[in-house]
Coordinates of C-alpha atoms (C1' of nucleotides) in Angstrom, one line a residue:
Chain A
X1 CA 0.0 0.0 0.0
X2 CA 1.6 3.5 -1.2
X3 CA 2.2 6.1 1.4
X4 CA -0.4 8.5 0.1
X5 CA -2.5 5.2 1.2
X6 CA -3.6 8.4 4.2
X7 CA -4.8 10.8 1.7
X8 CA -7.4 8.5 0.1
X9 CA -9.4 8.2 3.1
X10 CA -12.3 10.2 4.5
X11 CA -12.2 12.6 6.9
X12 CA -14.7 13.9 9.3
X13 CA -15.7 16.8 11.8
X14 CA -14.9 15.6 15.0
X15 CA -16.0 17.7 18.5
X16 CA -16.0 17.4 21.7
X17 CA -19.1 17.8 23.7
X18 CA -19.0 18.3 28.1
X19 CA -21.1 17.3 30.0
X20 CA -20.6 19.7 32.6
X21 CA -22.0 18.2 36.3
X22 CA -22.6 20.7 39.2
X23 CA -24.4 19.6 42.9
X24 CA -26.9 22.3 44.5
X25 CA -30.2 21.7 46.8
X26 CA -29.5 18.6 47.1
X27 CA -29.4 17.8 43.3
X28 CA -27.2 17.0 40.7
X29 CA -27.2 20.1 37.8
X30 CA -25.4 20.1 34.6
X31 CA -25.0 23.0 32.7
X32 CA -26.8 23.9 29.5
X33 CA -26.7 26.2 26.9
X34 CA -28.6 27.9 24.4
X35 CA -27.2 26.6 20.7
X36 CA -26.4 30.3 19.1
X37 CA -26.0 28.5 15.5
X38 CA -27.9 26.5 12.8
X39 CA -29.2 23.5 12.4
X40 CA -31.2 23.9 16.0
X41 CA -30.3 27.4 17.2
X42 CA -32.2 28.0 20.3
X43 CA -32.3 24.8 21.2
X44 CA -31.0 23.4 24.2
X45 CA -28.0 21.6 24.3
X46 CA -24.2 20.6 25.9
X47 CA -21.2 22.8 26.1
X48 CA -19.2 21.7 22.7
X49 CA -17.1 22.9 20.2
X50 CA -14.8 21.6 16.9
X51 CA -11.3 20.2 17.7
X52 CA -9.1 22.2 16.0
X53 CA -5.8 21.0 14.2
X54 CA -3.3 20.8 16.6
X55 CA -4.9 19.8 18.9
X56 CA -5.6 16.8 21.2
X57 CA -9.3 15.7 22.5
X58 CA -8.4 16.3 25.8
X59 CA -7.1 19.4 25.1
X60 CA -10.3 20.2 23.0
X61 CA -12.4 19.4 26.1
X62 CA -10.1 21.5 28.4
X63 CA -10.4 24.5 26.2
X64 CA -13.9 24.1 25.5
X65 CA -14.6 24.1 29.4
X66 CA -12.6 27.0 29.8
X67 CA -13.9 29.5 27.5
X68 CA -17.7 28.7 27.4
X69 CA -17.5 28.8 31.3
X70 CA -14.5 30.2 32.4
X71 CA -13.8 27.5 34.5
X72 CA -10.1 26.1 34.1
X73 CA -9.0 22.9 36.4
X74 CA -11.7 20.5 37.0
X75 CA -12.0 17.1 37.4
X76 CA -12.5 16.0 33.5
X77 CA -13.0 12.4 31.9
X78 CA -13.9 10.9 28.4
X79 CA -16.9 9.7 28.3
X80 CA -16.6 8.1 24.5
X81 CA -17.1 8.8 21.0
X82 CA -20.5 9.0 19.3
X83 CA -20.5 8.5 15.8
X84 CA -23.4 7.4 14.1
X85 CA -24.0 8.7 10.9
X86 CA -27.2 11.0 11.8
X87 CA -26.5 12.5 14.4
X88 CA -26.2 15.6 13.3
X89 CA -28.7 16.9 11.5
X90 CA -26.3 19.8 10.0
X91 CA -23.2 17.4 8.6
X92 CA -21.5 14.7 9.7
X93 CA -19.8 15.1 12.9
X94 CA -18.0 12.9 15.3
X95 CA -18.0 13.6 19.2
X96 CA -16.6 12.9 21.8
X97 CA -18.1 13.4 25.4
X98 CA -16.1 14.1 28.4
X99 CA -18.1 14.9 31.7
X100 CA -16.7 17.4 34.3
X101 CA -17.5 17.7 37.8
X102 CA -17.4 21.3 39.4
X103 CA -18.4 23.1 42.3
X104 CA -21.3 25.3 41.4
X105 CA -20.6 28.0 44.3
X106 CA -17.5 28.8 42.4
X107 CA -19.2 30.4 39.9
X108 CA -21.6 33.2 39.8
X109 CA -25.1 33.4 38.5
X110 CA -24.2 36.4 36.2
X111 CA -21.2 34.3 34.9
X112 CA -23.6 31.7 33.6
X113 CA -25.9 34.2 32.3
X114 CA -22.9 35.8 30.6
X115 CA -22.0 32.5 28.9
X116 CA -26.0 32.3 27.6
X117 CA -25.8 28.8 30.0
X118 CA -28.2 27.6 32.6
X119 CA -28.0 25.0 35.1
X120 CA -30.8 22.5 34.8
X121 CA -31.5 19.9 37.3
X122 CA -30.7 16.5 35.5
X123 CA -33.7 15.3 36.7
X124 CA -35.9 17.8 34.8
X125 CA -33.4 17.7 31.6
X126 CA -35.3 19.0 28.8
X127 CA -35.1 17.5 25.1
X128 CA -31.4 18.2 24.1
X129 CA -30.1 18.3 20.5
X130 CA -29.1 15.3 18.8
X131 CA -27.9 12.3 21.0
X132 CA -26.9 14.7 23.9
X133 CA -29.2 13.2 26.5
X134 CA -28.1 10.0 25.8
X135 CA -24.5 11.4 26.8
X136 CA -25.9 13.0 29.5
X137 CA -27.0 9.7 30.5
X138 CA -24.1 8.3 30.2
X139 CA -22.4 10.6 32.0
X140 CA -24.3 9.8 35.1
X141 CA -24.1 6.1 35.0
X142 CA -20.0 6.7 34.7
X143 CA -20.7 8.7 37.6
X144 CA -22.3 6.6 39.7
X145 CA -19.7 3.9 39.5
X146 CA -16.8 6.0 39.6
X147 CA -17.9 7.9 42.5
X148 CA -18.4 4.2 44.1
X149 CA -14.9 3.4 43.9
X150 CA -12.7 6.9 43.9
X151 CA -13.2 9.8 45.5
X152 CA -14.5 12.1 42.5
X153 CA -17.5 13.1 44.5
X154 CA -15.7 16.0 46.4
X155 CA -15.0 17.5 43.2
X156 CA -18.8 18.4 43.1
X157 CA -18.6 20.3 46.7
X158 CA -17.1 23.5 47.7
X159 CA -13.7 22.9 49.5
X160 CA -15.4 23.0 53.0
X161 CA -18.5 20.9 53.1
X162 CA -20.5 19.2 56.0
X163 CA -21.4 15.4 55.8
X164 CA -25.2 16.1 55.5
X165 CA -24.0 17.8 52.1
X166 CA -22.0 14.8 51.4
X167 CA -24.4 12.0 52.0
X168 CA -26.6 14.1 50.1
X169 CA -24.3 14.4 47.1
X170 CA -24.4 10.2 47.0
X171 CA -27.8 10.2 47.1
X172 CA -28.3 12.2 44.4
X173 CA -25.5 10.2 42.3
X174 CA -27.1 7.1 43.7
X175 CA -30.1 7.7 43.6
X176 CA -31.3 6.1 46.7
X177 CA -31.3 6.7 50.3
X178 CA -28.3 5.9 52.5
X179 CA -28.5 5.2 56.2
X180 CA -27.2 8.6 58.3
X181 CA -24.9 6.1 60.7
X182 CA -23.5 3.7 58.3
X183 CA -22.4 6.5 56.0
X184 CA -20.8 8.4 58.5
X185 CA -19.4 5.3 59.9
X186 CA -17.7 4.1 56.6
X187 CA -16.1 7.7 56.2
X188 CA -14.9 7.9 59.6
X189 CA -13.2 4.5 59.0
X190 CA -11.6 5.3 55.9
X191 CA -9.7 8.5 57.8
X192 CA -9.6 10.8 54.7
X193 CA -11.5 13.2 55.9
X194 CA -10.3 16.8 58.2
X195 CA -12.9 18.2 60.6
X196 CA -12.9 21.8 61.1
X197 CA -13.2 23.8 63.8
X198 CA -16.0 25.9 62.2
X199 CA -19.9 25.0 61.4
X200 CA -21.9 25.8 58.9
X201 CA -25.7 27.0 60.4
X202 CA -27.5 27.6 57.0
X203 CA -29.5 24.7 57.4
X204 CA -29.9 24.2 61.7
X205 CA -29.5 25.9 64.7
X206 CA -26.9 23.9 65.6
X207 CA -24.7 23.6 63.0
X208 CA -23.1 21.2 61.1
X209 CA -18.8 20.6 61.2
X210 CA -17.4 21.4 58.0
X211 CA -14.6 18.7 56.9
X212 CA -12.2 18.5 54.1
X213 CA -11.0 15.7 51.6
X214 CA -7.5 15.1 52.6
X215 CA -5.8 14.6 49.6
X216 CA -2.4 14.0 50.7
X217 CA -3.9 11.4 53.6
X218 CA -5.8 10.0 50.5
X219 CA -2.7 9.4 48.1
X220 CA -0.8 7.8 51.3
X221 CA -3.3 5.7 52.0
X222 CA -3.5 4.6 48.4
X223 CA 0.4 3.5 48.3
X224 CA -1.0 1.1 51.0
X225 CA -3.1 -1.0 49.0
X226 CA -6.3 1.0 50.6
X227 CA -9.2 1.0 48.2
X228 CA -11.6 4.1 48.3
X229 CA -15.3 2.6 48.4
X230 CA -18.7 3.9 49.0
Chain B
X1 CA -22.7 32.2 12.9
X2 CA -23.9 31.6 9.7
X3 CA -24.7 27.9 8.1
X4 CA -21.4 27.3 6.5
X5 CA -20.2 27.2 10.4
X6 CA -19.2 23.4 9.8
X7 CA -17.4 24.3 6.9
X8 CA -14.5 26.4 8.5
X9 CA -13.8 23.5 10.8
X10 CA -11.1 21.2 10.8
X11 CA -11.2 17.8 9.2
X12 CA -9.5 14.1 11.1
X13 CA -8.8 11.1 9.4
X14 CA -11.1 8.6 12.3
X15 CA -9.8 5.4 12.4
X16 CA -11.1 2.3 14.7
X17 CA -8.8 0.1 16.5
X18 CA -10.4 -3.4 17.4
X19 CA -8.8 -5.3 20.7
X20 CA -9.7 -8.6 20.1
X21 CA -9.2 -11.1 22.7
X22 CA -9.4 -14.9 23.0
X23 CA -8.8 -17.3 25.7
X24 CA -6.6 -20.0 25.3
X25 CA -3.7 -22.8 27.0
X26 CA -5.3 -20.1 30.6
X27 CA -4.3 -17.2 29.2
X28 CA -5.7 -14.3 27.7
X29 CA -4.6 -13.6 23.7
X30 CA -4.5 -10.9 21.5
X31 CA -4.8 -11.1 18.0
X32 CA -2.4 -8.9 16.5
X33 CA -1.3 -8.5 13.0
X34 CA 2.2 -6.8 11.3
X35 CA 1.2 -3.8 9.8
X36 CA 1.4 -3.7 5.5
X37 CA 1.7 0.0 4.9
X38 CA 3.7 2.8 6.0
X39 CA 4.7 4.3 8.5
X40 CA 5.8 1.0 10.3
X41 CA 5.3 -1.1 7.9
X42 CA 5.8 -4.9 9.3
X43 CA 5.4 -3.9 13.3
X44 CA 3.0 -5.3 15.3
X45 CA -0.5 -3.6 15.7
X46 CA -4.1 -3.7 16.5
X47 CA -6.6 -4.5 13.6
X48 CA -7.9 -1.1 12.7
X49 CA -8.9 0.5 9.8
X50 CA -10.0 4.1 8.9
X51 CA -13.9 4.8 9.2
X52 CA -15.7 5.5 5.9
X53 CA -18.0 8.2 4.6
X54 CA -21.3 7.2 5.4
X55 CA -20.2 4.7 8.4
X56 CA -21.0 4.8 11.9
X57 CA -18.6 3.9 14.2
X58 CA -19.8 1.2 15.5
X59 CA -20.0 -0.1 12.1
X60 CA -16.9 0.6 11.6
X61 CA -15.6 -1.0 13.6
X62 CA -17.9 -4.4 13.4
X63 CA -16.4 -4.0 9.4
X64 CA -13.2 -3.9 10.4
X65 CA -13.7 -6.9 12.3
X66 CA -15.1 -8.8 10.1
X67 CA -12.8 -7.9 6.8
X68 CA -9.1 -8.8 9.2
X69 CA -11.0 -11.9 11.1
X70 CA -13.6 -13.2 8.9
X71 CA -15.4 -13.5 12.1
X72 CA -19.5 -12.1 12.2
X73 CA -21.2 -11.7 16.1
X74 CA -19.0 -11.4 19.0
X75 CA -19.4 -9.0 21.8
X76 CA -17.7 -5.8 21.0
X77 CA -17.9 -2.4 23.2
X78 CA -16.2 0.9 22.6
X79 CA -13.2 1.8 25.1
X80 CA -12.9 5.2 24.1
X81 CA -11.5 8.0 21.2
X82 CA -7.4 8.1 21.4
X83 CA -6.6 11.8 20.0
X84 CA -3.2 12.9 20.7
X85 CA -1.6 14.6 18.4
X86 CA 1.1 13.0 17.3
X87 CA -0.2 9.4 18.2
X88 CA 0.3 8.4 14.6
X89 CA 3.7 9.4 12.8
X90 CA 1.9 9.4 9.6
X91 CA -0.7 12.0 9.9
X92 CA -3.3 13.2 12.2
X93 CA -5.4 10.6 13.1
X94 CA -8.2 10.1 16.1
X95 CA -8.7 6.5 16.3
X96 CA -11.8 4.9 18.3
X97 CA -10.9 1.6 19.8
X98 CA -13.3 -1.4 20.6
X99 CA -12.5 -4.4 22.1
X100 CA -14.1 -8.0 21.2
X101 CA -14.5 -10.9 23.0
X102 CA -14.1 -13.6 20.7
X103 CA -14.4 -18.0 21.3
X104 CA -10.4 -18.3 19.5
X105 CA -11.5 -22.2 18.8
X106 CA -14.3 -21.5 16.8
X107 CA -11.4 -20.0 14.1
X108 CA -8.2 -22.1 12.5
X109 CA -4.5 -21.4 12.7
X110 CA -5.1 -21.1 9.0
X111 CA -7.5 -18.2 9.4
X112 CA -5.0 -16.0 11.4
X113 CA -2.0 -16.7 9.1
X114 CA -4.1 -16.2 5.7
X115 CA -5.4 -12.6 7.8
X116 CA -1.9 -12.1 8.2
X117 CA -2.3 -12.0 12.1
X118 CA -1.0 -14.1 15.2
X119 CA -2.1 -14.6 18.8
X120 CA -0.2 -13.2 21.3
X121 CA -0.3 -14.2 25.3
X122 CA -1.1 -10.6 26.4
X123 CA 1.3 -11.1 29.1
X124 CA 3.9 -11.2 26.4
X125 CA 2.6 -8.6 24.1
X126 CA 5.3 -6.7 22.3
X127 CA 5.3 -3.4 21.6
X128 CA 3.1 -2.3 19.3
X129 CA 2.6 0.8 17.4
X130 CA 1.3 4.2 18.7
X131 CA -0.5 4.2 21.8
X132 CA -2.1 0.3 20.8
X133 CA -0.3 -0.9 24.4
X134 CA -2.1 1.5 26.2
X135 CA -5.5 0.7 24.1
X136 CA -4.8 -3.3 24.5
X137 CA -4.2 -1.9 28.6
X138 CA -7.4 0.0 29.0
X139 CA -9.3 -3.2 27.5
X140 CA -7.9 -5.2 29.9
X141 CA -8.8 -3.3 32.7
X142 CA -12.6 -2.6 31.1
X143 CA -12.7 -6.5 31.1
X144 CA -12.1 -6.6 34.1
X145 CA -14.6 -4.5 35.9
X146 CA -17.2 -5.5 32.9
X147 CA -16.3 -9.6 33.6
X148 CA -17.1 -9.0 37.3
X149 CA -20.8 -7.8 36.6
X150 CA -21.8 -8.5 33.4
X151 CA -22.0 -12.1 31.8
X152 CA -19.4 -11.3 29.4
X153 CA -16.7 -13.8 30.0
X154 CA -19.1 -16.6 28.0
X155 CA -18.1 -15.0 24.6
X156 CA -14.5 -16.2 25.1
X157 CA -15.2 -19.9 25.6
X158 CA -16.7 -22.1 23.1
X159 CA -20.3 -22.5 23.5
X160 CA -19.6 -25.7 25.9
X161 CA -17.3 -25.3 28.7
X162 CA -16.2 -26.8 31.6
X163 CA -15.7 -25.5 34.8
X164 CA -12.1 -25.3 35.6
X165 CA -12.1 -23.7 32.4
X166 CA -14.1 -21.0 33.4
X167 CA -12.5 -20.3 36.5
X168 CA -9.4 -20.6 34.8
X169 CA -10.7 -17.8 32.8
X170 CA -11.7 -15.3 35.4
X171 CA -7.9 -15.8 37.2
X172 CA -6.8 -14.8 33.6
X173 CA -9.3 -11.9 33.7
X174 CA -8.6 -10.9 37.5
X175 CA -4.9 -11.8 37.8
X176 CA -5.2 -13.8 41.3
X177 CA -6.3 -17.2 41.7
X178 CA -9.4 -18.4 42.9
X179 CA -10.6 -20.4 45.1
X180 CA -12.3 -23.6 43.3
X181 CA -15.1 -24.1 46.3
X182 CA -16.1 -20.9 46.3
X183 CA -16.1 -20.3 42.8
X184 CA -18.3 -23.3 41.9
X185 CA -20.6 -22.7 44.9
X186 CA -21.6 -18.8 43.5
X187 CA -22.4 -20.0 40.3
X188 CA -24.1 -22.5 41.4
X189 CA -26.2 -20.1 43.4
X190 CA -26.6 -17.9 40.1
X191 CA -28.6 -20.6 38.5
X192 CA -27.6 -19.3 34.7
X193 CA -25.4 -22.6 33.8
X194 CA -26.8 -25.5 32.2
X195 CA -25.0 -28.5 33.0
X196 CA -24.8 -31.0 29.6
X197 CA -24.1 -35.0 30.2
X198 CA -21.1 -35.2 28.3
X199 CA -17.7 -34.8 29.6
X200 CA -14.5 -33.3 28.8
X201 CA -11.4 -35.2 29.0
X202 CA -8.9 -33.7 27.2
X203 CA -7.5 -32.7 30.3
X204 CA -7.7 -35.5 33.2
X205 CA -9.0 -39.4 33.1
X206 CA -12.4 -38.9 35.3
X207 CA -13.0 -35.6 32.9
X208 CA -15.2 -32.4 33.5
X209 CA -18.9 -31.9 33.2
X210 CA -19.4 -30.0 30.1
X211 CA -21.9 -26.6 31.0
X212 CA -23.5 -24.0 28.9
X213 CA -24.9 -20.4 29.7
X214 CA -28.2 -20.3 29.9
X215 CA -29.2 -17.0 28.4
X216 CA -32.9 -17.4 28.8
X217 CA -32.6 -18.1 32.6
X218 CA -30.2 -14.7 32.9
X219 CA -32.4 -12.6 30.8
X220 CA -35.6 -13.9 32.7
X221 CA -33.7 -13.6 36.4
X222 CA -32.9 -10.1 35.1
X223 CA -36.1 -9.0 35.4
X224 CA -36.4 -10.3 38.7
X225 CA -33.9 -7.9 39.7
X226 CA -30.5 -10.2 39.6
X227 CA -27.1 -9.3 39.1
X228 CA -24.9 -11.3 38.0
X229 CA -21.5 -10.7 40.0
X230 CA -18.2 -13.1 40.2
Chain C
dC1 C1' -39.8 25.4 75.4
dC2 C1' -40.2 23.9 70.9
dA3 C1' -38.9 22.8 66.3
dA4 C1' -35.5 21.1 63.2
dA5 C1' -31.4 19.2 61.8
dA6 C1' -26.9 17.0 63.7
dG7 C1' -24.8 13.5 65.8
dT8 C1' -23.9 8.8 67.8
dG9 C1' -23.5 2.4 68.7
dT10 C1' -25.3 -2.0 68.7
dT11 C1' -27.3 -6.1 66.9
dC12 C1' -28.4 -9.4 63.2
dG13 C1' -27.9 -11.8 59.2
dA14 C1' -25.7 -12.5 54.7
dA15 C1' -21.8 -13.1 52.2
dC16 C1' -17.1 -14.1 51.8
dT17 C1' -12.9 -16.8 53.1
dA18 C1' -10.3 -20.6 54.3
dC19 C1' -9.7 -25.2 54.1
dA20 C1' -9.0 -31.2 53.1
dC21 C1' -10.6 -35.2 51.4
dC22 C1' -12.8 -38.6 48.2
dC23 C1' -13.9 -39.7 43.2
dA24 C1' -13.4 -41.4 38.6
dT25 C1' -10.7 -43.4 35.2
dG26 C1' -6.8 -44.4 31.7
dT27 C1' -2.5 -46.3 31.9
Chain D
dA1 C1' -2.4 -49.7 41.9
dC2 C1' -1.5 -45.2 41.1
dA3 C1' -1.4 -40.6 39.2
dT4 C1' -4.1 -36.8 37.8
dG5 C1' -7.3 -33.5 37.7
dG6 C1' -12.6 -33.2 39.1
dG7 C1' -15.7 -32.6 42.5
dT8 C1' -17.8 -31.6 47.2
dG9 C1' -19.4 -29.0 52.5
dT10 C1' -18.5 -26.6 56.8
dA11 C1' -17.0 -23.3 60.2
dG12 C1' -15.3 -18.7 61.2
dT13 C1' -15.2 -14.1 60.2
dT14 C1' -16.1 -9.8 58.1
dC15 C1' -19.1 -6.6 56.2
dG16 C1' -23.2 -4.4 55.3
dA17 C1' -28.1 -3.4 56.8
dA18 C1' -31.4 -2.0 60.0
dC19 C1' -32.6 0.8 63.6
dA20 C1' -34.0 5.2 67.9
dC21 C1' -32.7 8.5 70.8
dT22 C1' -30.0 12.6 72.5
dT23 C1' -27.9 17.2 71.5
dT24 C1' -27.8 21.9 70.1
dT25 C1' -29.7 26.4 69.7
dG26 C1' -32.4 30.2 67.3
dG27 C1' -36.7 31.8 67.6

DNA sequence: CCAAAAGTGTTCGAACTACACCCATGT
DNA sequence: ACATGGGTGTAGTTCGAACACTTTTGG
């Protein structure tokens, strides 16, 4: 086969598409926006954008991310590539979905608004252009397991968070209740968490410790065989 | 942005890299073949090929498959889109890889050598092109978790099995030997296997009950909420 | 003093682990 | 008769599930 064997073949758009996974009253969010271009403009639909020539997908993602939200280091993962032939009603494109979890009280309303985005709670996702609900989808079942076995989860809290919040969070992931004692029990056990002098009162008169993930506890622990679980 | 948006975007050759793996002598194989066209012409690689105009990738990739193996239904799944760069010294390519589960006695020595391939012990894998160890890697490990919970480790033994064979299979697919008592007891429990009258004795003078998977029973205790988990 | 959320231990059963001997049969 | 792999059950332990009351404090 000659060498120009590479210029024969077809080539495609390809994108990347983010799925972009926020936690607030005590649901999980991901971040929409209003499509500003035909086919479907002003329809709802995922944060994406082109990968451009020298470029990598991750990259792609990453810079996607960063300038339809401003947000730069998050927790980001490929989800996969969706390819079939329709699924863009405009031209052929190929995308690949990567899901990031942030911390929605890093962000500002008016940042959002700025960005022509709105945070929807998953569970009352509207119809999204082309096969973007199935990644949303997706995206949540990758969730749920990887947030079983790493701790990812934290990434969806603000730096300081009480455990109410956190057994909260897994609920929502989960999508079933969890027992108050055995949670807090399996935490305490695993010793990667810092409690904090200070309470937060938003929710009770008496307050509820704030803690912290303990990264550095976390990745020692990890060089001893420990397995994160929940 | 007007309609001839898609235009301005960058194009990607998309190729699909398929993983195939086979079980065989207790080990897990890959079938690998020596590359006939530049760059690297006659190293080792994946079966890929580059996805076509009006293909899906999934398609693609069960073409692919089928062109290099001759082989029709196995179980297949995507592992993910590989886009670095400069992943392929050629040109830029984004390559999709999949990763089949295949029965390697239902196919002849002949087969492989006319397809130009070989089965390779994945323990002794050598070093393939581009980033095909890390794609041949990341199937291994999505075996893994996928072999634990899914009924997936059928596909790579023929359609009658015995059960040191199986359980020989999962130590492949889990790295750590298991415990034969405890093995036979679970799958016992799970009901799915159909045990046949004939024997198997290739392997020792008294010879091993011959089983099947019972799709039917999985599919109905499905319903009935089971999980299959081993 | 009352409402509302935070925090705390124990018991029970299921599931997993470890483990050793007899069986069948071709040579 | 013996060597080789196939087949079987039990006891101990660990882990997860269920469960109810006390504490704090702003209003």
């Amino acid at each position: 086969m000659p060498a120009v064997f590479y210029q024969e073949q077809a080539k495609f758009h390809v994108a990347v598409d983010c799925i972009i996974l926020g936690f607030n009253n005590n649901e999980l969010n991901v971040l929409l926006y209003k499509r500003n271009f035909e086919p479907l403009k002003g329809e709802w639909s995922l944060m994406g954008g082109f990968v451009r020539s020298g470029e990598g997908l991750d990259e792609a993602a990453t810079r996607v991310l960063t300038d339809c939200t401003g947000i730069n280091t998050v927790f980001m993962e490929q989800i996969g590539a969706y390819g079939e032939v329709t699924r863009d009603q405009g031209e052929r494109v190929i995308s690949v979905a990567y899901y990031a979890l942030v911390s929605m009280n890093d962000f500002s309303q008016e940042l959002w608004e700025h960005y022509n985005a709105k945070w929807t709670k998953v569970t009352e996702t509207p119809a999204l252009i082309f096969d973007h609900n199935q990644m949303l989808l997706d995206s949540l079942s990758r969730l749920k397991r990887k947030a079983a076995t790493r701790p990812v989860g934290f990434n969806l809290l603000p730096e300081k968070f009480t455990l109410p919040q956190l057994q909260c969070l897994y609920e929502a992931i989960y999508q079933v209740p969890l027992d108050k004692r055995n949670f807090r029990k399996k935490l305490n056990a695993m010793g990667i968490l810092e409690k904090l002098d200070e309470k937060d009162r938003r929710n009770s008169r008496r307050g509820a410790f704030y803690y912290m993930f303990n990264k550095e506890k976390y990745d020692q622990l990890l060089e001893q065989g420990f397995y994160f679980s929940l």
